Structures are given as structure tokens and as C-alpha cells.
Tab-separated table of C-alpha atoms in Angstrom:
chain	number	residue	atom	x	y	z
A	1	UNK	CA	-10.541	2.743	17.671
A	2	UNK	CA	-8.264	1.145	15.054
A	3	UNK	CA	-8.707	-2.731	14.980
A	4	UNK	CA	-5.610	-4.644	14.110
A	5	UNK	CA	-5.151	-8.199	12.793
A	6	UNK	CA	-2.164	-9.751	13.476
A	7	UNK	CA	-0.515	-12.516	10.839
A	8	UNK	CA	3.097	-13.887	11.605
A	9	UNK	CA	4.243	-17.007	11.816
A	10	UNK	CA	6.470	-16.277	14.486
A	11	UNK	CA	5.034	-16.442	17.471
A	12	UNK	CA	7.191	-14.212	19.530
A	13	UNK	CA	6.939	-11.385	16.671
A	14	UNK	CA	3.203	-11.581	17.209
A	15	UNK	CA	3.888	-11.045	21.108
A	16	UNK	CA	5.975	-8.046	20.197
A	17	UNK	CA	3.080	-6.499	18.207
A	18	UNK	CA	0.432	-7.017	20.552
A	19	UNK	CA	2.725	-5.566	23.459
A	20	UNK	CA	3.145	-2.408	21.546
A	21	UNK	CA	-0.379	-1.863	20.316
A	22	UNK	CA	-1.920	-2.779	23.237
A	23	UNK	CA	-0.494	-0.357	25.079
A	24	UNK	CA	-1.995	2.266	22.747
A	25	UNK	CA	-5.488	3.589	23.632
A	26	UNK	CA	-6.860	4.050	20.123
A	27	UNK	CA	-5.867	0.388	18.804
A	28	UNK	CA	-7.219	-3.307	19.793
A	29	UNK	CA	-5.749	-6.012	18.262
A	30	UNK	CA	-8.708	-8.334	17.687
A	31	UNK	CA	-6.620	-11.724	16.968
A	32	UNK	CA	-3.920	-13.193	15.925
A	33	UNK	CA	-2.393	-16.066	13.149
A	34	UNK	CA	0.043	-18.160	12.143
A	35	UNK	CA	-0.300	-18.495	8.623
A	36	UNK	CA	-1.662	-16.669	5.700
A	37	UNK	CA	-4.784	-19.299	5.413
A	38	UNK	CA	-5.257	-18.618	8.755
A	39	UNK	CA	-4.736	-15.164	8.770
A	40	UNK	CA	-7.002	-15.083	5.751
A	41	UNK	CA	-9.672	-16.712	7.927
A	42	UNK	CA	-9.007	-14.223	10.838
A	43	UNK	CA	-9.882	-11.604	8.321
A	44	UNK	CA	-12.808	-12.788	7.478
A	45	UNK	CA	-14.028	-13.146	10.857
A	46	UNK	CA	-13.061	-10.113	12.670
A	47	UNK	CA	-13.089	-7.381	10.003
A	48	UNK	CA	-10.484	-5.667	10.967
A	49	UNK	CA	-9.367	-2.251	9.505
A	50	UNK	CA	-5.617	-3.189	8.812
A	51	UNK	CA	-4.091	-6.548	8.884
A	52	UNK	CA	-0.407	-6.620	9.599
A	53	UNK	CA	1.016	-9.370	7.313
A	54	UNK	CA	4.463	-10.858	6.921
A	55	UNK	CA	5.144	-11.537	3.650
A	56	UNK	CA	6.842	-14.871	4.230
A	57	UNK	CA	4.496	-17.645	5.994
A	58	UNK	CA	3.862	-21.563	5.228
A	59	UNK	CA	0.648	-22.823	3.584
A	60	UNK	CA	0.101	-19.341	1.993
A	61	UNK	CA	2.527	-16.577	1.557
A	62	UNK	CA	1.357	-12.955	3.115
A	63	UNK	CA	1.479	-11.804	-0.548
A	64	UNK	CA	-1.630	-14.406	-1.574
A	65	UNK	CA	-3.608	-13.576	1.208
A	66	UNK	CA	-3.439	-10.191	0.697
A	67	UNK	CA	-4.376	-10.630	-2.295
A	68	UNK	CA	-7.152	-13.027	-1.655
A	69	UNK	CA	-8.232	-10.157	0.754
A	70	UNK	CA	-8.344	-7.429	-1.693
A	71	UNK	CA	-10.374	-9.523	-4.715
A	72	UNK	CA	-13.127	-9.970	-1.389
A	73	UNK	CA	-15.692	-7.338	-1.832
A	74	UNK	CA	-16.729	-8.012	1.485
A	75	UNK	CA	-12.882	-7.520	3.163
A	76	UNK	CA	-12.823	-3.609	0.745
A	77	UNK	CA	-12.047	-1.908	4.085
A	78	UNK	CA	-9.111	-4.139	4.914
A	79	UNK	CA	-5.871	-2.296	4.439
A	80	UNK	CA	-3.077	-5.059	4.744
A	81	UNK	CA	0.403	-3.797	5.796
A	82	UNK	CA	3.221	-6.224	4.603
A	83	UNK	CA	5.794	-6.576	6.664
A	84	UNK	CA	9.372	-8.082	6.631
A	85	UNK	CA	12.753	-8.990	7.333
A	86	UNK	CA	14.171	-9.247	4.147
A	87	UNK	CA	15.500	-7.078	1.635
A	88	UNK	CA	12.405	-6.160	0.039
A	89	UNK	CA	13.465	-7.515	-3.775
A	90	UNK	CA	10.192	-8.878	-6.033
A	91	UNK	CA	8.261	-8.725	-2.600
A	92	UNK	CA	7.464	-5.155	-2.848
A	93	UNK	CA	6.039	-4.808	-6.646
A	94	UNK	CA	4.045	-8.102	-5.735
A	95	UNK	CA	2.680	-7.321	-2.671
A	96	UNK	CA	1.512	-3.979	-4.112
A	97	UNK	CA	-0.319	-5.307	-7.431
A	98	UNK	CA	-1.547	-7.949	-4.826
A	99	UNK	CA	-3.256	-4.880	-3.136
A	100	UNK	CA	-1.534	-4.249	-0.122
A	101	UNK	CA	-1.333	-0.332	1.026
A	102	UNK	CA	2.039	-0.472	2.494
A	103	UNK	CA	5.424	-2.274	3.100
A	104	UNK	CA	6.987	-1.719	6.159
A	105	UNK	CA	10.707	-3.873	7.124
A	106	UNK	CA	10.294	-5.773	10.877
A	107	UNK	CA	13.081	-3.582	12.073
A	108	UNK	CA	11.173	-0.212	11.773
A	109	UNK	CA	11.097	2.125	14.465
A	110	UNK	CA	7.865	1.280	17.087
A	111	UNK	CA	6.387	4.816	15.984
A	112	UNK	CA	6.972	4.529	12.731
A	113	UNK	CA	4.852	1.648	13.207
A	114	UNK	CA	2.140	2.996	14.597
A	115	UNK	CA	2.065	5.602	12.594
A	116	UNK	CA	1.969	3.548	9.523
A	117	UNK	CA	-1.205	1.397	10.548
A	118	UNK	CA	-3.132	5.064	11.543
A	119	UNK	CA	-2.045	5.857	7.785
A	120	UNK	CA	-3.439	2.844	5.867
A	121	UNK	CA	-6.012	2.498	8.512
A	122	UNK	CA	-7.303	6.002	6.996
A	123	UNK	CA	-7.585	4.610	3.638
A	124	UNK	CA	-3.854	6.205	2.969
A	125	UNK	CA	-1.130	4.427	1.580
A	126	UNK	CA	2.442	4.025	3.070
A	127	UNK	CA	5.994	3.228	1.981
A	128	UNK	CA	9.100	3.336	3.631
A	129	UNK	CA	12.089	4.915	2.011
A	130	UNK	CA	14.007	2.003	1.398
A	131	UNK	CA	11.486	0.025	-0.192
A	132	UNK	CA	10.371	3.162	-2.524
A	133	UNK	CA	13.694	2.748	-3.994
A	134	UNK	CA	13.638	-0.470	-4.154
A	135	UNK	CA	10.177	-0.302	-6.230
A	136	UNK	CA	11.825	1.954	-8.689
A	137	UNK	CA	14.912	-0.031	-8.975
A	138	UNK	CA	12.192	-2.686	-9.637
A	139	UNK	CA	9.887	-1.155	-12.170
A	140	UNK	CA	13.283	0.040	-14.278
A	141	UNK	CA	14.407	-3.298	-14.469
A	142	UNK	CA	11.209	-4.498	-16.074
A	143	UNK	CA	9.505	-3.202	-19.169
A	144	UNK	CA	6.038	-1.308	-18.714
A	145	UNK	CA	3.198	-4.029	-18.894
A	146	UNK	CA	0.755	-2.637	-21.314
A	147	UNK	CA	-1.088	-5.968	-21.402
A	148	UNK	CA	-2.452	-6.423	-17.821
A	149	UNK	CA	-2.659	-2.434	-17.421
A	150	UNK	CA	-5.972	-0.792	-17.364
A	151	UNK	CA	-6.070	1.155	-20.417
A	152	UNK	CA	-5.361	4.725	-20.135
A	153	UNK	CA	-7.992	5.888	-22.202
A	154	UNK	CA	-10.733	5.765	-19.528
A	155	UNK	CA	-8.623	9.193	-17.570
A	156	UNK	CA	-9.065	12.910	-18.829
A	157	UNK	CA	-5.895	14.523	-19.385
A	158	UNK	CA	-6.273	16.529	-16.120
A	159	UNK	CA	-6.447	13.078	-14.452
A	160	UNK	CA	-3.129	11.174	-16.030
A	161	UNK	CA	-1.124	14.346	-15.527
A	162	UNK	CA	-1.985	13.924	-11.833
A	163	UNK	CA	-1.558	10.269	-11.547
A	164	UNK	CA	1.994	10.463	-13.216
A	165	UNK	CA	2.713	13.566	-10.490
A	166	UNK	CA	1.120	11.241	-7.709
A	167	UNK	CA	3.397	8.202	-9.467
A	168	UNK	CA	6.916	10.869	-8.860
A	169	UNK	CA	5.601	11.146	-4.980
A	170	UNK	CA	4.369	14.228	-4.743
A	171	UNK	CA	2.114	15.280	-2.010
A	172	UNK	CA	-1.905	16.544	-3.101
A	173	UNK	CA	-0.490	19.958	-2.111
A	174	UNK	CA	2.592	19.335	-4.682
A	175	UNK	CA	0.259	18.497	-7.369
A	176	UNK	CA	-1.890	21.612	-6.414
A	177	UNK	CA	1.396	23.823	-6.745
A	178	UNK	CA	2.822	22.257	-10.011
A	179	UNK	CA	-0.403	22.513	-11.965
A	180	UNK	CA	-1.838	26.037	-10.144
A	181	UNK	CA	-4.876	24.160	-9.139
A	182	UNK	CA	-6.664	23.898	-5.559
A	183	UNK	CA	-5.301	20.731	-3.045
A	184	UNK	CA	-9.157	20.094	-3.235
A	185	UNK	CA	-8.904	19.768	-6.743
A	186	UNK	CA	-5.641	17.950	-7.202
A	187	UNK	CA	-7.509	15.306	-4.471
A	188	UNK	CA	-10.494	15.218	-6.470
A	189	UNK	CA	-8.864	14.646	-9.525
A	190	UNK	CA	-6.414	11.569	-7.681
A	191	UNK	CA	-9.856	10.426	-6.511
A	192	UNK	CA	-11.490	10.158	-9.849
A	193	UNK	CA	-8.735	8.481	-11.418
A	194	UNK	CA	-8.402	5.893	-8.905
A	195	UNK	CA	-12.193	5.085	-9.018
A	196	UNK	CA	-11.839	4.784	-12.872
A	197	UNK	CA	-9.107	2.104	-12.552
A	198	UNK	CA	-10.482	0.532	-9.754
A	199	UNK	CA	-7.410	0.831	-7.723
A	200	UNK	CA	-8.113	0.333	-3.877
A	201	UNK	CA	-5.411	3.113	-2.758
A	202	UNK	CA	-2.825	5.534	-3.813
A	203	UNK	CA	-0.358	3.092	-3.692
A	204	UNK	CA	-2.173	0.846	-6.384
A	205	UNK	CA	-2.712	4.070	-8.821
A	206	UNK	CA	1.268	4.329	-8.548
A	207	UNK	CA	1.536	0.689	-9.492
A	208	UNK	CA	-0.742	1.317	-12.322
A	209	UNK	CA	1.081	4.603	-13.648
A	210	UNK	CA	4.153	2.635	-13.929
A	211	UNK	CA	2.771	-0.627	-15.619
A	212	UNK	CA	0.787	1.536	-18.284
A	213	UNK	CA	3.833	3.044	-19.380
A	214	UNK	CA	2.200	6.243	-17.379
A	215	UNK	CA	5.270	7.289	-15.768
A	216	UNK	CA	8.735	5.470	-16.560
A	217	UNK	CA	11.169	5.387	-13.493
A	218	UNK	CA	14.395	7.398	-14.191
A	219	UNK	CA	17.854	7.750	-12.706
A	220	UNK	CA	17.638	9.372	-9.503
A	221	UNK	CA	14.038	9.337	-9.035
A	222	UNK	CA	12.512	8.638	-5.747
A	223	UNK	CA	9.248	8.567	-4.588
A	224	UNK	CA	7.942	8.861	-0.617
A	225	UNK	CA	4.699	8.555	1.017
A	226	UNK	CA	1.815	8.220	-1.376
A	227	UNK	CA	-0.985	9.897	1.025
A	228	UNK	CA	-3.391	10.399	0.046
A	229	UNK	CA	-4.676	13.183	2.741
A	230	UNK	CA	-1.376	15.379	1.905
């Protein structure tokens, strides 16, 4: 059973969400806000294993929340999944460094949905299409952030050559094929690395190959799910 939190500050949203998990036999939604303080709160309280969050919301954006949920050692099996009706400009690079595991637009498909929350709720990180290119577009237009980066010096070669692969979207089985190494191994390697840089998901270690200067985003370059399972 997948427990879902859901924080909105629209009201009838919410009612949309509930109507389509509930009907699902493998998810309870166990409550429901209308702000990020109180969805923060909610967290807290239930423990839920994803929290669907809009990014947008009075007294505290979905974006500070999350990231109030992911600095809680307590909350470290919270995924949050952002979600909105806008056009996904600073919102996505934000909400990722904030720790969020994926970034899903209002108007998405009701499987795609679901699908999406059995993703993060595996400890898997998810992107939509659109707002992959719209993180590229975003980490071109900004120079690499060496500062606030974790330094690369704490990975193995093995373990940056995978991260910048994992940064280009390739699948563990990608990885596995580009460097004639095992899927187990790729994993293990993606698993290391992200325990090194203390990054919660897949989805942060992108984030962190980009702002190290890892991987530098390139004309044409797209990225799609980062799962971490594939």
C-alpha cells in the first residue's frame, strides 16, 4: 500500500486527486492540506511515502516545504512530487536542489500519474519530458556552481563516468552497455556515488553532475526518466 499526502491549495484539485487514488487498491491517501505549512505539518504526522505538492501555495511555497521535508532526517522516506500548472521555468531546478524526486504539470494524463507516485514511491526519480528540457534549457543558461557543489573528488573515476552517463538520461542498462559492465554494476556504482554526495535520489545526483561542472548541457541534449531500477 502506497500512502499519499495530498498538498494543494485548491480545494477542488485536492478532490480530483483523492477521486483518482482512491479508486486504486494499492494507494490511501492519508490527508490532505491547504498550504505548504500545513502540508509540512501533515507530513510530519502521517509519514507518508510520497507527498504530492503544488509548487505554488500561500504561507509557504511547495518548493520550501519540500525542502524543509528533505533537510528532516526523520521525513528521509518522503518522496515529494511537485506538481503544477505553470510552465515549469526556475520551478523545476529549485524544486529539485530543494529535494523533490519529480515534477509532474497538473494536466498530466491520470496514469501517468499514478504511475509517477509508484515511481518515486520506490525510491525512483521521475521527470516528465517537458520539464527535462526545460531543466537543460535551465542549467545552460546558468554557469556550473562549483561553490555550493559537493566536490568531485570524493567519486572514483568509475563512479563520475557513471553519474555524468546517469546526468545524459541513460537507463542502468545504458550505462551497463556503454561501459561493458553488468546493470548490477552500473547500479552499484550510481548507488555509491549518490551515498558519497548525499543525494536523496537519482534526480538529485543529476542536479549535482550539472552544478559541479560534471556534465555541461549541450545543444540537443535531452534527458528522460532518471530511474533508478532501469
Amino acid at each position: 500500500m502506497i500512502r499519499v499526502a495530498l498538498v494543494d491549495d485548491q480545494a477542488l484539485m485536492r478532490a480530483g486527486f483523492r477521486a483518482l487514488l482512491d479508486a486504486e487498491d494499492d494507494i490511501e491517501v492519508v490527508g490532505e492540506a491547504a498550504d505548504g505549512q500545513q502540508g509540512l505539518a501533515l507530513v510530519r504526522a502521517q509519514r507518508p511515502d510520497v507527498a504530492l505538492v503544488d509548487v505554488q501555495m500561500p504561507v509557504m511555497s511547495g518548493i520550501e516545504a519540500t525542502r524543509r521535508i528533505a533537510a528532516d532526517p526523520q521525513l528521509s522516506a518522503v518522496r515529494v512530487l511537485i506538481l503544477t500548472n505553470y510552465g515549469l521555468d526556475e520551478y523545476v531546478f529549485e524544486a529539485l536542489r530543494a529535494g523533490a524526486s519529480g515534477f509532474l504539470l497538473k494536466d498530466t494524463e491520470p496514469a501517468d500519474l499514478l504511475q509517477a507516485i509508484e515511481v518515486v514511491a520506490h525510491g525512483e526519480a521521475l521527470l516528465s519530458p517537458s520539464v527535462t528540457r526545460t531543466l537543460i534549457g535551465e542549467f545552460v543558461s546558468r554557469p556550473p556552481d562549483r561553490a555550493t557543489a559537493p566536490g568531485l573528488e570524493c567519486l572514483t573515476r568509475r563512479e563520475r563516468e557513471v553519474t555524468a552517463l546517469a546526468a545524459r538520461g541513460l537507463t542502468n542498462e545504458e550505462i551497463a552497455a556503454h561501459m561493458v559492465i553488468s546493470p548490477f554494476t552500473a547500479k552499484t556504482h550510481i548507488s555509491r556515488a549518490m551515498t558519497k554526495l548525499g543525494a536523496r535520489d537519482r534526480a538529485q545526483l543529476v542536479v549535482f553532475a550539472y552544478e559541479s561542472g560534471l556534465v555541461t548541457a549541450r545543444g540537443g541534449t535531452q534527458w528522460r526518466r532518471a530511474k533508478t531500477g532501469e
